[in-house]
Amino acid sequence: MAKKQQEKSLQTMNELMASAFELFGTNGFAQTSVAEITDHAGYAKGSFYRHWNSKDELFLSIVEQKFKRYRASRHKRVRNAENLEDAMNVIWDFLKTIVDDRNWSSIFLEFTIYSATNENLRKLMNQSVYRLSNEIFAELVRDHVETDFPPEKLGALNTALFEGYLIQHTLGTEVITFEDVRQNAIQMALRNGTKQ
């Protein structure tokens, strides 16, 4: 009986997360209420609060789930990288999947900006489960960096380039393409992280 109850609970969570994701994509994170999420999914508000204390917590669950899926394919490919250029290409392939998921990139950007106004959320969003942190990036490329240039700095520079591009992409003000950013990021990494 307990197993059936756990399966039902997991199904409820997944349906609420799917409902939230759809509404966040349509209306935005800030404009979507818990009541709208539960109504859209066909549940009472109590079902929501059995799983999360707030809409913020729900969104962090969505982020964690999304990034787990994205990272699963990336990790295997990075382990097989032969050099820094290979590793960088794997990372930028991963980042492209985020950009290609148009709803996700705009929702994630909105929540990132929203979290900047809340100290606890800001700290959470800087953890590696919720974004490509400097530490994760450093671990992905560390074995391929041939110079004393800090891998964390490569991570910070690449994250800044990607997030800057994401803002332009979301606002539709792109002058440069994703491929422009990718190629320049990889060249910068190679210039700093490989022996010339």
PDB file of C-alpha atoms in Angstrom:
ATOM      1  CA  MET A   1       0.000   0.000   0.000  1.00  0.00           C
ATOM      2  CA  ALA A   2       2.818   2.418   0.877  1.00  0.00           C
ATOM      3  CA  LYS A   3       4.443   1.890  -2.537  1.00  0.00           C
ATOM      4  CA  LYS A   4       1.195   2.741  -4.316  1.00  0.00           C
ATOM      5  CA  GLN A   5       0.874   5.873  -2.190  1.00  0.00           C
ATOM      6  CA  GLN A   6       4.460   6.905  -3.042  1.00  0.00           C
ATOM      7  CA  GLU A   7       3.763   6.394  -6.755  1.00  0.00           C
ATOM      8  CA  LYS A   8       0.609   8.533  -6.506  1.00  0.00           C
ATOM      9  CA  SER A   9       2.532  11.209  -4.616  1.00  0.00           C
ATOM     10  CA  LEU A  10       5.252  11.225  -7.274  1.00  0.00           C
ATOM     11  CA  GLN A  11       2.626  11.428 -10.024  1.00  0.00           C
ATOM     12  CA  THR A  12       0.991  14.392  -8.265  1.00  0.00           C
ATOM     13  CA  MET A  13       4.360  16.142  -7.952  1.00  0.00           C
ATOM     14  CA  ASN A  14       5.169  15.555 -11.614  1.00  0.00           C
ATOM     15  CA  GLU A  15       1.760  16.805 -12.745  1.00  0.00           C
ATOM     16  CA  LEU A  16       2.048  19.935 -10.592  1.00  0.00           C
ATOM     17  CA  MET A  17       5.559  20.576 -11.926  1.00  0.00           C
ATOM     18  CA  ALA A  18       4.368  20.137 -15.517  1.00  0.00           C
ATOM     19  CA  SER A  19       1.458  22.490 -14.873  1.00  0.00           C
ATOM     20  CA  ALA A  20       3.760  25.078 -13.314  1.00  0.00           C
ATOM     21  CA  PHE A  21       6.253  24.835 -16.147  1.00  0.00           C
ATOM     22  CA  GLU A  22       3.525  25.338 -18.739  1.00  0.00           C
ATOM     23  CA  LEU A  23       2.049  28.329 -16.898  1.00  0.00           C
ATOM     24  CA  PHE A  24       5.463  29.876 -16.209  1.00  0.00           C
ATOM     25  CA  GLY A  25       6.173  29.625 -19.926  1.00  0.00           C
ATOM     26  CA  THR A  26       2.861  31.262 -20.839  1.00  0.00           C
ATOM     27  CA  ASN A  27       2.434  33.851 -18.080  1.00  0.00           C
ATOM     28  CA  GLY A  28       5.877  34.161 -16.496  1.00  0.00           C
ATOM     29  CA  PHE A  29       7.025  33.044 -13.065  1.00  0.00           C
ATOM     30  CA  ALA A  30       5.943  36.165 -11.171  1.00  0.00           C
ATOM     31  CA  GLN A  31       2.483  36.286 -12.757  1.00  0.00           C
ATOM     32  CA  THR A  32       1.633  32.646 -12.001  1.00  0.00           C
ATOM     33  CA  SER A  33       0.035  31.848  -8.653  1.00  0.00           C
ATOM     34  CA  VAL A  34      -0.020  28.598  -6.709  1.00  0.00           C
ATOM     35  CA  ALA A  35      -3.815  28.532  -7.135  1.00  0.00           C
ATOM     36  CA  GLU A  36      -3.439  28.742 -10.932  1.00  0.00           C
ATOM     37  CA  ILE A  37      -0.892  25.921 -10.899  1.00  0.00           C
ATOM     38  CA  THR A  38      -3.105  23.618  -8.837  1.00  0.00           C
ATOM     39  CA  ASP A  39      -6.281  24.515 -10.772  1.00  0.00           C
ATOM     40  CA  HIS A  40      -4.534  23.886 -14.084  1.00  0.00           C
ATOM     41  CA  ALA A  41      -3.281  20.496 -12.862  1.00  0.00           C
ATOM     42  CA  GLY A  42      -6.656  19.556 -11.354  1.00  0.00           C
ATOM     43  CA  TYR A  43      -5.537  19.447  -7.725  1.00  0.00           C
ATOM     44  CA  ALA A  44      -6.405  21.281  -4.515  1.00  0.00           C
ATOM     45  CA  LYS A  45      -3.876  23.733  -3.071  1.00  0.00           C
ATOM     46  CA  GLY A  46      -3.196  21.284  -0.244  1.00  0.00           C
ATOM     47  CA  SER A  47      -1.614  18.902  -2.750  1.00  0.00           C
ATOM     48  CA  PHE A  48       0.877  21.612  -3.653  1.00  0.00           C
ATOM     49  CA  TYR A  49       1.796  22.334  -0.039  1.00  0.00           C
ATOM     50  CA  ARG A  50       2.352  18.634   0.720  1.00  0.00           C
ATOM     51  CA  HIS A  51       5.354  18.816  -1.603  1.00  0.00           C
ATOM     52  CA  TRP A  52       6.626  22.413  -1.450  1.00  0.00           C
ATOM     53  CA  ASN A  53       6.433  25.338   0.956  1.00  0.00           C
ATOM     54  CA  SER A  54       6.387  27.936  -1.809  1.00  0.00           C
ATOM     55  CA  LYS A  55       6.370  28.560  -5.536  1.00  0.00           C
ATOM     56  CA  ASP A  56      10.120  29.270  -5.209  1.00  0.00           C
ATOM     57  CA  GLU A  57      10.732  25.742  -3.891  1.00  0.00           C
ATOM     58  CA  LEU A  58       8.662  24.289  -6.719  1.00  0.00           C
ATOM     59  CA  PHE A  59      10.722  26.189  -9.260  1.00  0.00           C
ATOM     60  CA  LEU A  60      13.977  24.976  -7.707  1.00  0.00           C
ATOM     61  CA  SER A  61      12.651  21.406  -8.012  1.00  0.00           C
ATOM     62  CA  ILE A  62      11.977  22.028 -11.694  1.00  0.00           C
ATOM     63  CA  VAL A  63      15.477  23.481 -12.174  1.00  0.00           C
ATOM     64  CA  GLU A  64      17.102  20.534 -10.428  1.00  0.00           C
ATOM     65  CA  GLN A  65      15.130  18.021 -12.496  1.00  0.00           C
ATOM     66  CA  LYS A  66      15.901  19.831 -15.782  1.00  0.00           C
ATOM     67  CA  PHE A  67      19.613  20.122 -15.065  1.00  0.00           C
ATOM     68  CA  LYS A  68      19.867  16.452 -14.054  1.00  0.00           C
ATOM     69  CA  ARG A  69      18.526  15.485 -17.477  1.00  0.00           C
ATOM     70  CA  TYR A  70      20.770  17.952 -19.308  1.00  0.00           C
ATOM     71  CA  ARG A  71      23.850  16.896 -17.342  1.00  0.00           C
ATOM     72  CA  ALA A  72      23.371  13.157 -17.733  1.00  0.00           C
ATOM     73  CA  SER A  73      24.395  13.268 -21.388  1.00  0.00           C
ATOM     74  CA  ARG A  74      27.056  15.925 -20.846  1.00  0.00           C
ATOM     75  CA  HIS A  75      29.027  14.046 -18.173  1.00  0.00           C
ATOM     76  CA  LYS A  76      29.595  10.980 -20.306  1.00  0.00           C
ATOM     77  CA  ARG A  77      30.793  13.063 -23.264  1.00  0.00           C
ATOM     78  CA  VAL A  78      33.117  15.226 -21.117  1.00  0.00           C
ATOM     79  CA  ARG A  79      34.765  12.119 -19.649  1.00  0.00           C
ATOM     80  CA  ASN A  80      35.612  11.062 -23.210  1.00  0.00           C
ATOM     81  CA  ALA A  81      37.051  14.455 -24.197  1.00  0.00           C
ATOM     82  CA  GLU A  82      40.652  14.233 -25.348  1.00  0.00           C
ATOM     83  CA  ASN A  83      41.609  17.881 -24.875  1.00  0.00           C
ATOM     84  CA  LEU A  84      40.332  21.269 -23.748  1.00  0.00           C
ATOM     85  CA  GLU A  85      38.735  22.044 -27.104  1.00  0.00           C
ATOM     86  CA  ASP A  86      36.736  18.784 -26.993  1.00  0.00           C
ATOM     87  CA  ALA A  87      35.623  19.492 -23.425  1.00  0.00           C
ATOM     88  CA  MET A  88      34.595  23.050 -24.308  1.00  0.00           C
ATOM     89  CA  ASN A  89      32.571  21.819 -27.273  1.00  0.00           C
ATOM     90  CA  VAL A  90      30.718  19.364 -25.033  1.00  0.00           C
ATOM     91  CA  ILE A  91      29.952  22.150 -22.543  1.00  0.00           C
ATOM     92  CA  TRP A  92      28.701  24.493 -25.261  1.00  0.00           C
ATOM     93  CA  ASP A  93      26.603  21.693 -26.783  1.00  0.00           C
ATOM     94  CA  PHE A  94      25.019  21.365 -23.338  1.00  0.00           C
ATOM     95  CA  LEU A  95      24.420  25.126 -23.152  1.00  0.00           C
ATOM     96  CA  LYS A  96      22.839  25.044 -26.616  1.00  0.00           C
ATOM     97  CA  THR A  97      20.202  22.592 -25.345  1.00  0.00           C
ATOM     98  CA  ILE A  98      19.193  25.228 -22.793  1.00  0.00           C
ATOM     99  CA  VAL A  99      18.924  27.943 -25.453  1.00  0.00           C
ATOM    100  CA  ASP A 100      16.994  25.653 -27.793  1.00  0.00           C
ATOM    101  CA  ASP A 101      14.385  25.085 -25.087  1.00  0.00           C
ATOM    102  CA  ARG A 102      13.052  28.622 -25.582  1.00  0.00           C
ATOM    103  CA  ASN A 103      10.458  28.490 -22.796  1.00  0.00           C
ATOM    104  CA  TRP A 104      12.986  27.100 -20.359  1.00  0.00           C
ATOM    105  CA  SER A 105      15.675  29.693 -21.068  1.00  0.00           C
ATOM    106  CA  SER A 106      13.286  32.625 -20.587  1.00  0.00           C
ATOM    107  CA  ILE A 107      11.722  31.129 -17.434  1.00  0.00           C
ATOM    108  CA  PHE A 108      15.156  30.362 -15.989  1.00  0.00           C
ATOM    109  CA  LEU A 109      16.373  33.877 -16.743  1.00  0.00           C
ATOM    110  CA  GLU A 110      13.296  35.420 -15.110  1.00  0.00           C
ATOM    111  CA  PHE A 111      13.755  33.304 -11.988  1.00  0.00           C
ATOM    112  CA  THR A 112      17.489  34.090 -11.846  1.00  0.00           C
ATOM    113  CA  ILE A 113      16.733  37.814 -11.869  1.00  0.00           C
ATOM    114  CA  TYR A 114      13.943  37.328  -9.320  1.00  0.00           C
ATOM    115  CA  SER A 115      16.273  35.373  -7.028  1.00  0.00           C
ATOM    116  CA  ALA A 116      18.785  38.221  -7.053  1.00  0.00           C
ATOM    117  CA  THR A 117      16.408  40.170  -4.795  1.00  0.00           C
ATOM    118  CA  ASN A 118      16.230  37.419  -2.160  1.00  0.00           C
ATOM    119  CA  GLU A 119      19.423  36.533  -0.285  1.00  0.00           C
ATOM    120  CA  ASN A 120      18.420  32.921   0.476  1.00  0.00           C
ATOM    121  CA  LEU A 121      17.349  32.242  -3.110  1.00  0.00           C
ATOM    122  CA  ARG A 122      20.482  33.928  -4.443  1.00  0.00           C
ATOM    123  CA  LYS A 123      22.625  31.574  -2.350  1.00  0.00           C
ATOM    124  CA  LEU A 124      20.637  28.570  -3.545  1.00  0.00           C
ATOM    125  CA  MET A 125      20.846  29.631  -7.192  1.00  0.00           C
ATOM    126  CA  ASN A 126      24.631  29.789  -6.892  1.00  0.00           C
ATOM    127  CA  GLN A 127      24.756  26.119  -5.926  1.00  0.00           C
ATOM    128  CA  SER A 128      25.860  23.747  -8.626  1.00  0.00           C
ATOM    129  CA  VAL A 129      22.584  21.800  -8.820  1.00  0.00           C
ATOM    130  CA  TYR A 130      20.838  24.925 -10.108  1.00  0.00           C
ATOM    131  CA  ARG A 131      23.279  26.279 -12.690  1.00  0.00           C
ATOM    132  CA  LEU A 132      26.603  25.797 -14.446  1.00  0.00           C
ATOM    133  CA  SER A 133      28.650  27.024 -11.511  1.00  0.00           C
ATOM    134  CA  ASN A 134      32.296  28.007 -11.730  1.00  0.00           C
ATOM    135  CA  GLU A 135      33.157  24.930  -9.647  1.00  0.00           C
ATOM    136  CA  ILE A 136      31.320  22.499 -11.940  1.00  0.00           C
ATOM    137  CA  PHE A 137      32.872  24.109 -14.995  1.00  0.00           C
ATOM    138  CA  ALA A 138      36.311  23.896 -13.396  1.00  0.00           C
ATOM    139  CA  GLU A 139      35.850  20.182 -12.709  1.00  0.00           C
ATOM    140  CA  LEU A 140      34.729  19.565 -16.281  1.00  0.00           C
ATOM    141  CA  VAL A 141      37.855  21.151 -17.797  1.00  0.00           C
ATOM    142  CA  ARG A 142      40.494  20.832 -15.053  1.00  0.00           C
ATOM    143  CA  ASP A 143      42.202  17.751 -16.512  1.00  0.00           C
ATOM    144  CA  HIS A 144      42.586  19.501 -19.859  1.00  0.00           C
ATOM    145  CA  VAL A 145      43.952  22.873 -18.713  1.00  0.00           C
ATOM    146  CA  GLU A 146      47.679  22.947 -19.503  1.00  0.00           C
ATOM    147  CA  THR A 147      48.539  26.335 -17.981  1.00  0.00           C
ATOM    148  CA  ASP A 148      48.268  27.859 -14.524  1.00  0.00           C
ATOM    149  CA  PHE A 149      45.150  29.790 -15.587  1.00  0.00           C
ATOM    150  CA  PRO A 150      42.514  28.919 -12.951  1.00  0.00           C
ATOM    151  CA  PRO A 151      39.776  26.632 -14.334  1.00  0.00           C
ATOM    152  CA  GLU A 152      37.289  28.463 -12.072  1.00  0.00           C
ATOM    153  CA  LYS A 153      38.094  31.672 -13.920  1.00  0.00           C
ATOM    154  CA  LEU A 154      37.459  29.920 -17.243  1.00  0.00           C
ATOM    155  CA  GLY A 155      34.124  28.874 -15.777  1.00  0.00           C
ATOM    156  CA  ALA A 156      33.229  32.384 -14.633  1.00  0.00           C
ATOM    157  CA  LEU A 157      34.127  33.866 -18.022  1.00  0.00           C
ATOM    158  CA  ASN A 158      32.147  31.250 -19.943  1.00  0.00           C
ATOM    159  CA  THR A 159      29.151  31.558 -17.640  1.00  0.00           C
ATOM    160  CA  ALA A 160      29.199  35.359 -18.053  1.00  0.00           C
ATOM    161  CA  LEU A 161      29.322  35.012 -21.841  1.00  0.00           C
ATOM    162  CA  PHE A 162      26.526  32.456 -21.881  1.00  0.00           C
ATOM    163  CA  GLU A 163      24.251  34.353 -19.502  1.00  0.00           C
ATOM    164  CA  GLY A 164      24.859  37.594 -21.407  1.00  0.00           C
ATOM    165  CA  TYR A 165      23.906  35.841 -24.619  1.00  0.00           C
ATOM    166  CA  LEU A 166      20.848  34.337 -22.937  1.00  0.00           C
ATOM    167  CA  ILE A 167      19.620  37.825 -21.995  1.00  0.00           C
ATOM    168  CA  GLN A 168      20.028  39.047 -25.578  1.00  0.00           C
ATOM    169  CA  HIS A 169      18.376  35.907 -26.938  1.00  0.00           C
ATOM    170  CA  THR A 170      15.417  36.144 -24.564  1.00  0.00           C
ATOM    171  CA  LEU A 171      14.882  39.828 -25.327  1.00  0.00           C
ATOM    172  CA  GLY A 172      15.240  39.219 -29.046  1.00  0.00           C
ATOM    173  CA  THR A 173      18.015  41.824 -29.383  1.00  0.00           C
ATOM    174  CA  GLU A 174      20.642  39.488 -30.750  1.00  0.00           C
ATOM    175  CA  VAL A 175      23.371  41.028 -32.848  1.00  0.00           C
ATOM    176  CA  ILE A 176      25.563  37.993 -32.371  1.00  0.00           C
ATOM    177  CA  THR A 177      24.551  34.369 -32.744  1.00  0.00           C
ATOM    178  CA  PHE A 178      24.971  31.542 -30.289  1.00  0.00           C
ATOM    179  CA  GLU A 179      27.686  30.196 -32.579  1.00  0.00           C
ATOM    180  CA  ASP A 180      29.563  33.540 -32.369  1.00  0.00           C
ATOM    181  CA  VAL A 181      29.547  33.365 -28.569  1.00  0.00           C
ATOM    182  CA  ARG A 182      30.459  29.683 -28.547  1.00  0.00           C
ATOM    183  CA  GLN A 183      33.440  30.101 -30.879  1.00  0.00           C
ATOM    184  CA  ASN A 184      34.783  33.114 -28.980  1.00  0.00           C
ATOM    185  CA  ALA A 185      34.346  31.367 -25.627  1.00  0.00           C
ATOM    186  CA  ILE A 186      36.209  28.307 -26.875  1.00  0.00           C
ATOM    187  CA  GLN A 187      39.004  30.431 -28.372  1.00  0.00           C
ATOM    188  CA  MET A 188      39.339  32.364 -25.096  1.00  0.00           C
ATOM    189  CA  ALA A 189      39.547  29.093 -23.152  1.00  0.00           C
ATOM    190  CA  LEU A 190      42.170  27.698 -25.521  1.00  0.00           C
ATOM    191  CA  ARG A 191      44.199  30.921 -25.453  1.00  0.00           C
ATOM    192  CA  ASN A 192      44.267  30.888 -21.632  1.00  0.00           C
ATOM    193  CA  GLY A 193      44.216  27.165 -20.887  1.00  0.00           C
ATOM    194  CA  THR A 194      46.554  25.596 -23.441  1.00  0.00           C
ATOM    195  CA  LYS A 195      50.255  26.020 -24.049  1.00  0.00           C
ATOM    196  CA  GLN A 196      50.800  28.072 -27.199  1.00  0.00           C
TER     197      GLN A 196
END
